[in-house]
Amino acid sequence: MIGGGVAGASVAYALGRAGARVTLIDSGQHAASRVPSALLNPVRGQSGKVDPQAVAGLRQTWAWVGELARAGEKVPCGREGVLRPVPDGRTREKFVRHLPPPTDLSHVWLAPADAPAPLAPGWAHALWLPEGGWLDGAAFTAALRRASGARVVRARATGWAARGVTLEGGESLAADAVVWCGGAVGSGWAGEGGVYRAGSLLLLDRAPSPVPLSFGAYVAPAASGGVLGATFEAPTPTWAPPRLPLGSLAWLLGKGLALTPDLRGPQVTGRWSGTRLSGLRCGQGEDGVWRLAGLGSKGFLLGPLLAQALARELLGRAARPAAPGALPVA
Ligand SMILES: Cc1cc2nc3c(=O)[nH]c(=O)nc-3n(C[C@H](O)[C@H](O)[C@H](O)COP(=O)(O)OP(=O)(O)OC[C@H]3O[C@@H](n4cnc5c(N)ncnc54)[C@H](O)[C@@H]3O)c2cc1C
């Protein structure tokens, strides 16, 4: 495994549970998966689109959180639901068009005054998703890595092929299969183009809302206090270290204040910035290397589900020989 974010840790966990011996190589840098509070929100963005795998993904992630808890791993999380305030009737119609039947995904439309958390004035409707919630990205990812039983090598991989990996410094490791889960930063290091999107979270000394609120930006509880965040910088075709320009700070605060009147009380205690990569790749490439990457803003919603599917396919094909290739330099 190259990359130990939520994608790599999930694949390692799925493979480890199935009895595979896994070595996980991770540079420890710039993981988007360290997001302090990630939403498990199946109804996406400002269009209300629902990924065909969103409901299964949501349930898979919660199932793994439960498994990890039973194994003694504590992942700070809240399963109280997610509230999506909606500005007008047209947006509500769009959301309604995308929503699966309530038998597939529980959801309730509420008047803003009846919502389970106070909303700032101006919202026309509120969609309540009781199966959603938030979790601590770093804690979930670290717990999966530990529970996978993988040997973790703290290093940067510079080359990989179907049956081996080269580390910075020249050491080579052989394997029956290689899985690349380098995320945005790894894709940038490998010189791959893509759609890279940076965003930031302000860390708050207390949660501005008892349940996550999301439209444009999100506020949510976190392991300690709460967050206000979003992935909002303009997309770029190459990776760059994520930052928080002052103009973005003003934008973020404006979006937060539009969500909840309770944002005026909490103090900012820190900041976290990360970059996500869009363009899902899941499966084996022509070079024989397996990949799970490009999870966009759904790393925690879909990562475990897709990882499980990839691990099953990989183990199913493991008996068949893969063509050995020269290690390309990334
Ligand atoms: C601001 C923000 C908010 C977000 N909010 C949410 C949310 O609410 N809900 C949600 O589901 N998702 C959210 N996401 C998206 C989610 O964080 C990502 O989809 C997910 O973390 C991507 O995981 P990954 O494992 O693919 O990549 P990463 O987490 O980036 O991990 C990649 C790892 O691979 C390592 N690596 C890369 N290349 C190499 C190499 N050559 N050698 C060794 N190691 C290497 C890196 O150092 C890193 O540790 C958010 C993202 C951002 C930026």
Coordinates of C-alpha atoms and ligand atoms in Angstrom, one line a residue:
M1 CA 0.0 0.0 0.0
I2 CA 1.3 3.5 -0.9
G3 CA -0.5 6.1 1.1
G4 CA -2.1 5.9 4.5
G5 CA -5.0 8.3 4.4
V6 CA -8.6 7.1 4.7
A7 CA -8.3 5.4 1.3
G8 CA -5.1 3.5 2.0
A9 CA -6.0 2.7 5.6
S10 CA -9.4 1.4 4.5
V11 CA -7.9 -0.9 1.9
A12 CA -5.3 -2.0 4.4
Y13 CA -8.1 -2.8 6.9
A14 CA -10.2 -4.7 4.4
L15 CA -7.2 -6.7 3.2
G16 CA -5.9 -7.3 6.8
R17 CA -9.4 -8.6 7.9
A18 CA -9.2 -11.0 5.0
G19 CA -5.9 -12.4 6.2
A20 CA -3.5 -10.6 3.8
R21 CA -0.1 -9.4 5.0
V22 CA 0.1 -5.7 4.3
T23 CA 2.9 -3.2 4.3
L24 CA 1.7 0.4 4.3
I25 CA 4.1 3.1 3.1
D26 CA 3.2 6.6 4.1
S27 CA 5.1 9.8 4.0
G28 CA 3.0 11.3 6.8
Q29 CA 2.5 14.5 4.9
H30 CA -0.5 16.6 3.7
A31 CA -3.1 13.9 4.2
A32 CA -6.6 15.4 3.5
S33 CA -7.8 12.6 5.8
R34 CA -6.6 14.5 8.9
V35 CA -9.7 16.7 8.5
P36 CA -10.7 17.3 12.2
S37 CA -14.4 16.8 11.6
A38 CA -15.6 15.2 8.4
L39 CA -19.3 15.0 7.6
L40 CA -21.0 11.8 6.7
N41 CA -23.6 13.5 4.5
P42 CA -25.2 11.6 1.7
V43 CA -27.0 14.6 0.1
R44 CA -24.3 16.6 -1.5
G45 CA -23.5 20.3 -2.2
Q46 CA -26.0 22.9 -3.3
S47 CA -27.7 20.7 -5.8
G48 CA -28.6 17.9 -3.3
K49 CA -27.2 15.2 -5.6
V50 CA -27.0 11.7 -4.0
D51 CA -24.3 9.4 -5.2
P52 CA -25.7 6.0 -6.2
Q53 CA -23.4 4.4 -3.5
A54 CA -23.9 7.1 -0.9
V55 CA -26.4 5.2 1.3
A56 CA -24.4 2.0 1.3
G57 CA -21.2 4.0 1.9
L58 CA -22.7 5.8 4.8
R59 CA -23.8 2.5 6.4
Q60 CA -20.4 0.9 5.7
T61 CA -18.5 3.7 7.4
W62 CA -20.7 3.6 10.5
A63 CA -20.4 -0.2 10.5
W64 CA -16.6 0.1 10.6
V65 CA -16.8 2.8 13.3
G66 CA -18.8 0.3 15.4
E67 CA -16.3 -2.5 14.6
L68 CA -13.4 -0.3 15.6
A69 CA -15.1 0.6 18.9
R70 CA -15.7 -3.1 19.7
A71 CA -11.9 -3.6 19.1
G72 CA -11.1 -0.9 21.6
E73 CA -10.5 2.0 19.2
K74 CA -12.1 5.2 20.1
V75 CA -13.2 7.4 17.1
P76 CA -14.8 10.6 18.2
C77 CA -18.0 11.0 16.2
G78 CA -21.6 12.0 16.4
R79 CA -24.3 10.0 14.8
E80 CA -27.1 12.5 15.6
G81 CA -27.8 13.4 11.9
V82 CA -27.0 16.2 9.5
L83 CA -29.2 19.2 8.8
R84 CA -29.2 20.8 5.3
P85 CA -30.8 24.3 5.4
V86 CA -32.1 25.1 1.9
P87 CA -32.5 28.8 0.7
D88 CA -35.6 28.6 -1.5
G89 CA -38.3 26.5 -3.2
R90 CA -36.3 26.0 -6.4
T91 CA -33.4 24.5 -4.5
R92 CA -35.7 22.3 -2.5
E93 CA -37.2 21.0 -5.8
K94 CA -33.7 20.1 -7.0
F95 CA -33.0 18.3 -3.7
V96 CA -36.3 16.5 -3.9
R97 CA -35.6 15.3 -7.5
H98 CA -32.3 13.7 -6.3
L99 CA -33.5 12.2 -3.1
P100 CA -33.9 8.4 -3.0
P101 CA -37.2 7.1 -1.4
P102 CA -37.3 7.5 2.4
T103 CA -37.2 3.7 2.6
D104 CA -33.7 3.8 1.2
L105 CA -32.5 7.0 3.0
S106 CA -34.5 8.4 6.0
H107 CA -35.1 12.1 5.5
V108 CA -37.6 14.7 6.7
W109 CA -38.4 18.2 5.4
L110 CA -38.8 20.6 8.3
A111 CA -39.7 24.3 8.7
P112 CA -36.5 26.1 9.8
A113 CA -38.2 26.9 13.1
D114 CA -38.7 23.2 13.8
A115 CA -35.1 22.2 13.0
P116 CA -33.1 20.4 15.7
A117 CA -30.6 23.2 15.8
P118 CA -31.0 27.0 15.5
L119 CA -30.6 28.4 12.0
A120 CA -29.7 31.9 11.0
P121 CA -32.6 33.8 9.5
G122 CA -33.4 33.5 5.8
W123 CA -33.6 29.8 5.2
A124 CA -36.8 28.6 3.6
H125 CA -36.6 24.9 4.3
A126 CA -34.5 22.4 6.2
L127 CA -33.8 18.8 5.2
W128 CA -33.0 16.5 8.2
L129 CA -30.9 13.4 7.5
P130 CA -31.0 11.4 10.7
E131 CA -28.5 8.7 9.5
G132 CA -25.8 11.3 8.8
G133 CA -23.2 12.7 11.3
W134 CA -19.6 13.6 11.7
L135 CA -16.4 11.9 12.6
D136 CA -12.8 12.8 13.5
G137 CA -10.9 12.0 10.2
A138 CA -7.5 11.6 11.7
A139 CA -8.7 9.3 14.5
F140 CA -10.8 7.1 12.1
T141 CA -7.9 6.8 9.7
A142 CA -5.3 6.0 12.5
A143 CA -7.7 3.5 14.0
L144 CA -8.1 1.7 10.7
R145 CA -4.4 1.6 10.2
R146 CA -3.8 0.1 13.6
A147 CA -6.6 -2.4 13.3
S148 CA -5.4 -3.5 9.9
G149 CA -2.4 -5.1 11.4
A150 CA -0.3 -3.6 8.6
R151 CA 3.4 -2.9 9.0
V152 CA 3.7 0.8 8.6
V153 CA 6.8 2.2 6.9
R154 CA 7.3 6.0 7.3
A155 CA 8.8 6.9 3.9
R156 CA 8.0 8.3 0.5
A157 CA 7.7 6.0 -2.4
T158 CA 9.3 7.2 -5.6
G159 CA 8.5 4.4 -8.0
W160 CA 6.0 1.6 -8.2
A161 CA 4.8 -1.2 -10.5
A162 CA 2.6 -4.3 -10.3
R163 CA 5.0 -6.2 -8.0
G164 CA 7.2 -3.7 -6.3
V165 CA 7.8 -0.3 -4.8
T166 CA 11.0 1.8 -4.6
L167 CA 11.5 4.1 -1.7
E168 CA 13.3 7.4 -1.5
G169 CA 16.8 6.4 -0.8
G170 CA 16.7 3.5 -3.2
E171 CA 15.3 0.6 -1.1
S172 CA 13.1 -1.8 -3.1
L173 CA 10.2 -3.8 -1.7
A174 CA 8.6 -6.7 -3.5
A175 CA 4.9 -7.6 -3.1
D176 CA 2.2 -9.8 -4.7
A177 CA 0.2 -6.7 -5.4
V178 CA 0.7 -2.9 -5.1
V179 CA -2.1 -0.5 -4.2
W180 CA -1.6 3.2 -4.7
C181 CA -3.7 5.6 -2.5
G182 CA -1.6 8.7 -2.6
G183 CA -4.5 11.2 -2.5
A184 CA -4.0 14.8 -3.8
V185 CA -0.5 15.3 -2.5
G186 CA 0.7 11.9 -4.0
S187 CA -0.9 12.7 -7.3
G188 CA 0.8 16.0 -7.3
W189 CA 4.2 14.4 -6.4
A190 CA 3.7 12.0 -9.3
G191 CA 3.2 15.0 -11.6
E192 CA -0.4 13.9 -12.4
G193 CA -2.9 16.6 -13.6
G194 CA -6.3 16.6 -12.0
V195 CA -8.8 18.8 -10.2
Y196 CA -7.2 19.8 -6.9
R197 CA -9.3 21.8 -4.5
A198 CA -8.1 23.3 -1.2
G199 CA -10.2 24.2 1.8
S200 CA -9.8 25.1 5.4
L201 CA -11.5 24.5 8.7
L202 CA -11.4 27.0 11.6
L203 CA -11.1 25.1 14.9
L204 CA -13.5 26.5 17.5
D205 CA -13.4 26.1 21.3
R206 CA -17.0 24.9 21.3
A207 CA -19.4 23.5 18.8
P208 CA -21.5 26.3 17.2
S209 CA -24.3 23.8 16.6
P210 CA -25.3 20.5 18.3
V211 CA -25.6 18.8 14.9
P212 CA -23.7 19.5 11.7
L213 CA -25.2 22.2 9.4
S214 CA -24.2 22.3 5.8
F215 CA -24.9 24.5 2.8
G216 CA -21.9 26.1 1.1
A217 CA -19.8 25.7 4.2
Y218 CA -20.4 23.5 7.3
V219 CA -20.3 23.9 11.0
A220 CA -20.1 20.8 13.1
P221 CA -19.1 19.4 16.5
A222 CA -15.5 18.0 16.7
A223 CA -13.6 15.8 19.2
S224 CA -12.8 19.0 21.1
G225 CA -15.1 21.9 20.4
G226 CA -16.3 22.4 16.8
V227 CA -15.4 23.5 13.3
L228 CA -16.4 25.9 10.6
G229 CA -15.1 24.7 7.2
A230 CA -15.5 24.1 3.5
T231 CA -13.5 23.2 0.5
F232 CA -13.8 26.4 -1.3
E233 CA -10.6 27.6 -3.0
A234 CA -10.7 27.8 -6.8
P235 CA -9.8 24.4 -8.4
T236 CA -6.3 24.2 -9.7
P237 CA -4.8 21.7 -12.2
T238 CA -1.7 21.0 -10.1
W239 CA -1.1 20.4 -6.4
A240 CA 0.2 23.2 -4.1
P241 CA 0.4 23.3 -0.3
P242 CA -3.0 24.4 1.0
R243 CA -3.3 27.9 2.5
L244 CA -6.0 30.1 3.9
P245 CA -5.8 33.5 2.1
L246 CA -7.5 36.4 4.0
G247 CA -10.2 36.8 1.3
S248 CA -11.1 33.2 1.9
L249 CA -11.3 33.7 5.6
A250 CA -13.9 36.5 5.1
W251 CA -15.9 34.2 2.7
L252 CA -15.8 31.4 5.2
L253 CA -16.9 33.5 8.1
G254 CA -19.8 34.9 6.0
K255 CA -21.0 31.4 5.1
G256 CA -20.8 30.3 8.7
L257 CA -22.8 33.3 10.0
A258 CA -25.4 32.6 7.3
L259 CA -25.8 29.1 8.8
T260 CA -26.1 29.7 12.5
P261 CA -26.6 32.6 14.8
D262 CA -24.5 30.7 17.4
L263 CA -21.2 31.3 15.5
R264 CA -20.7 34.6 17.3
G265 CA -19.9 33.1 20.7
P266 CA -17.1 30.5 20.0
Q267 CA -13.4 31.5 19.9
V268 CA -11.1 30.4 17.1
T269 CA -8.4 28.1 18.5
G270 CA -6.6 27.0 15.3
R271 CA -6.8 26.2 11.6
W272 CA -6.5 23.2 9.4
S273 CA -6.1 23.2 5.6
G274 CA -6.1 20.4 3.2
T275 CA -6.5 19.6 -0.5
R276 CA -8.8 17.1 -2.1
L277 CA -8.6 15.5 -5.5
S278 CA -11.5 14.7 -7.8
G279 CA -11.9 12.1 -10.5
L280 CA -12.5 8.7 -8.9
R281 CA -10.1 5.9 -9.7
C282 CA -10.9 2.6 -8.1
G283 CA -9.5 -0.7 -9.4
Q284 CA -6.5 -2.1 -11.3
G285 CA -4.7 0.0 -13.9
E286 CA -3.1 -1.2 -17.2
D287 CA 0.2 -1.1 -15.4
G288 CA -1.1 -3.7 -12.9
V289 CA -1.1 -1.3 -10.0
W290 CA -4.3 -1.0 -8.0
R291 CA -5.6 2.4 -7.1
L292 CA -8.1 4.0 -4.9
A293 CA -7.9 7.8 -5.3
G294 CA -9.9 10.9 -6.3
L295 CA -12.5 10.6 -3.6
G296 CA -13.2 14.3 -3.8
S297 CA -15.3 15.5 -0.9
K298 CA -16.6 12.0 -0.2
G299 CA -13.5 10.3 1.3
F300 CA -15.3 9.2 4.5
L301 CA -18.6 8.7 2.9
L302 CA -17.4 6.3 0.2
G303 CA -13.8 5.4 1.1
P304 CA -14.5 2.3 3.2
L305 CA -17.2 0.9 0.8
L306 CA -14.9 1.3 -2.2
A307 CA -11.9 0.0 -0.3
Q308 CA -13.8 -3.2 0.6
A309 CA -14.9 -3.7 -3.0
L310 CA -11.3 -3.2 -4.3
A311 CA -9.9 -5.5 -1.6
R312 CA -12.3 -8.3 -2.7
E313 CA -11.4 -7.9 -6.3
L314 CA -7.7 -7.8 -5.6
L315 CA -7.9 -11.0 -3.5
G316 CA -10.0 -12.6 -6.1
R317 CA -7.4 -12.0 -8.7
A318 CA -4.4 -12.6 -6.5
A319 CA -3.9 -16.1 -7.8
R320 CA -3.4 -14.9 -11.3
P321 CA 0.1 -13.7 -12.3
A322 CA 0.5 -10.0 -13.1
A323 CA 3.0 -8.9 -15.7
P324 CA 6.1 -7.6 -13.9
G325 CA 7.1 -4.1 -15.1
A326 CA 10.1 -1.9 -14.6
L327 CA 9.6 0.6 -11.8
P328 CA 8.7 4.0 -13.3
V329 CA 10.0 6.9 -11.4
A330 CA 7.2 9.1 -10.1
Ligands
LIG1 C1 -11.3 21.1 3.8 C2 -11.8 19.7 3.5 C3 -12.9 19.2 4.0 C4 -13.4 17.9 3.8 N1 -14.6 17.5 4.3 C5 -15.0 16.2 4.1 C6 -16.2 15.7 4.7 O1 -16.9 16.5 5.4 N2 -16.6 14.5 4.4 C7 -15.9 13.6 3.6 O2 -16.3 12.5 3.4 N3 -14.7 14.1 3.0 C8 -14.3 15.3 3.2 N4 -13.1 15.8 2.6 C9 -12.5 14.9 1.7 C10 -11.6 13.9 2.3 O3 -10.8 14.5 3.3 C11 -10.8 13.2 1.2 O4 -11.6 12.7 0.2 C12 -10.0 12.0 1.8 O5 -9.3 12.4 2.9 C13 -8.9 11.6 0.7 O6 -8.3 10.5 1.3 P1 -7.0 9.8 0.6 O7 -6.6 8.7 1.4 O8 -7.4 9.6 -0.8 O9 -5.9 10.9 0.5 P2 -5.1 11.6 1.7 O10 -5.8 11.7 3.0 O11 -4.5 12.9 1.2 O12 -3.9 10.6 2.0 C14 -2.8 10.3 1.1 C15 -1.6 9.8 1.9 O13 -0.7 9.3 1.0 C16 0.6 9.7 1.4 N5 1.4 9.7 0.1 C17 1.1 10.2 -1.1 N6 2.0 9.9 -2.0 C18 2.9 9.1 -1.3 C19 4.1 8.5 -1.7 N7 4.6 8.6 -3.0 N8 4.8 7.8 -0.8 C20 4.4 7.7 0.5 N9 3.2 8.2 0.9 C21 2.5 9.0 0.0 C22 0.3 11.2 1.8 O14 1.4 11.7 2.6 C23 -0.9 11.0 2.7 O15 -0.6 10.6 4.0 C24 -12.6 17.1 2.9 C25 -11.4 17.5 2.4 C26 -11.0 18.8 2.6 C27 -9.7 19.3 2.0

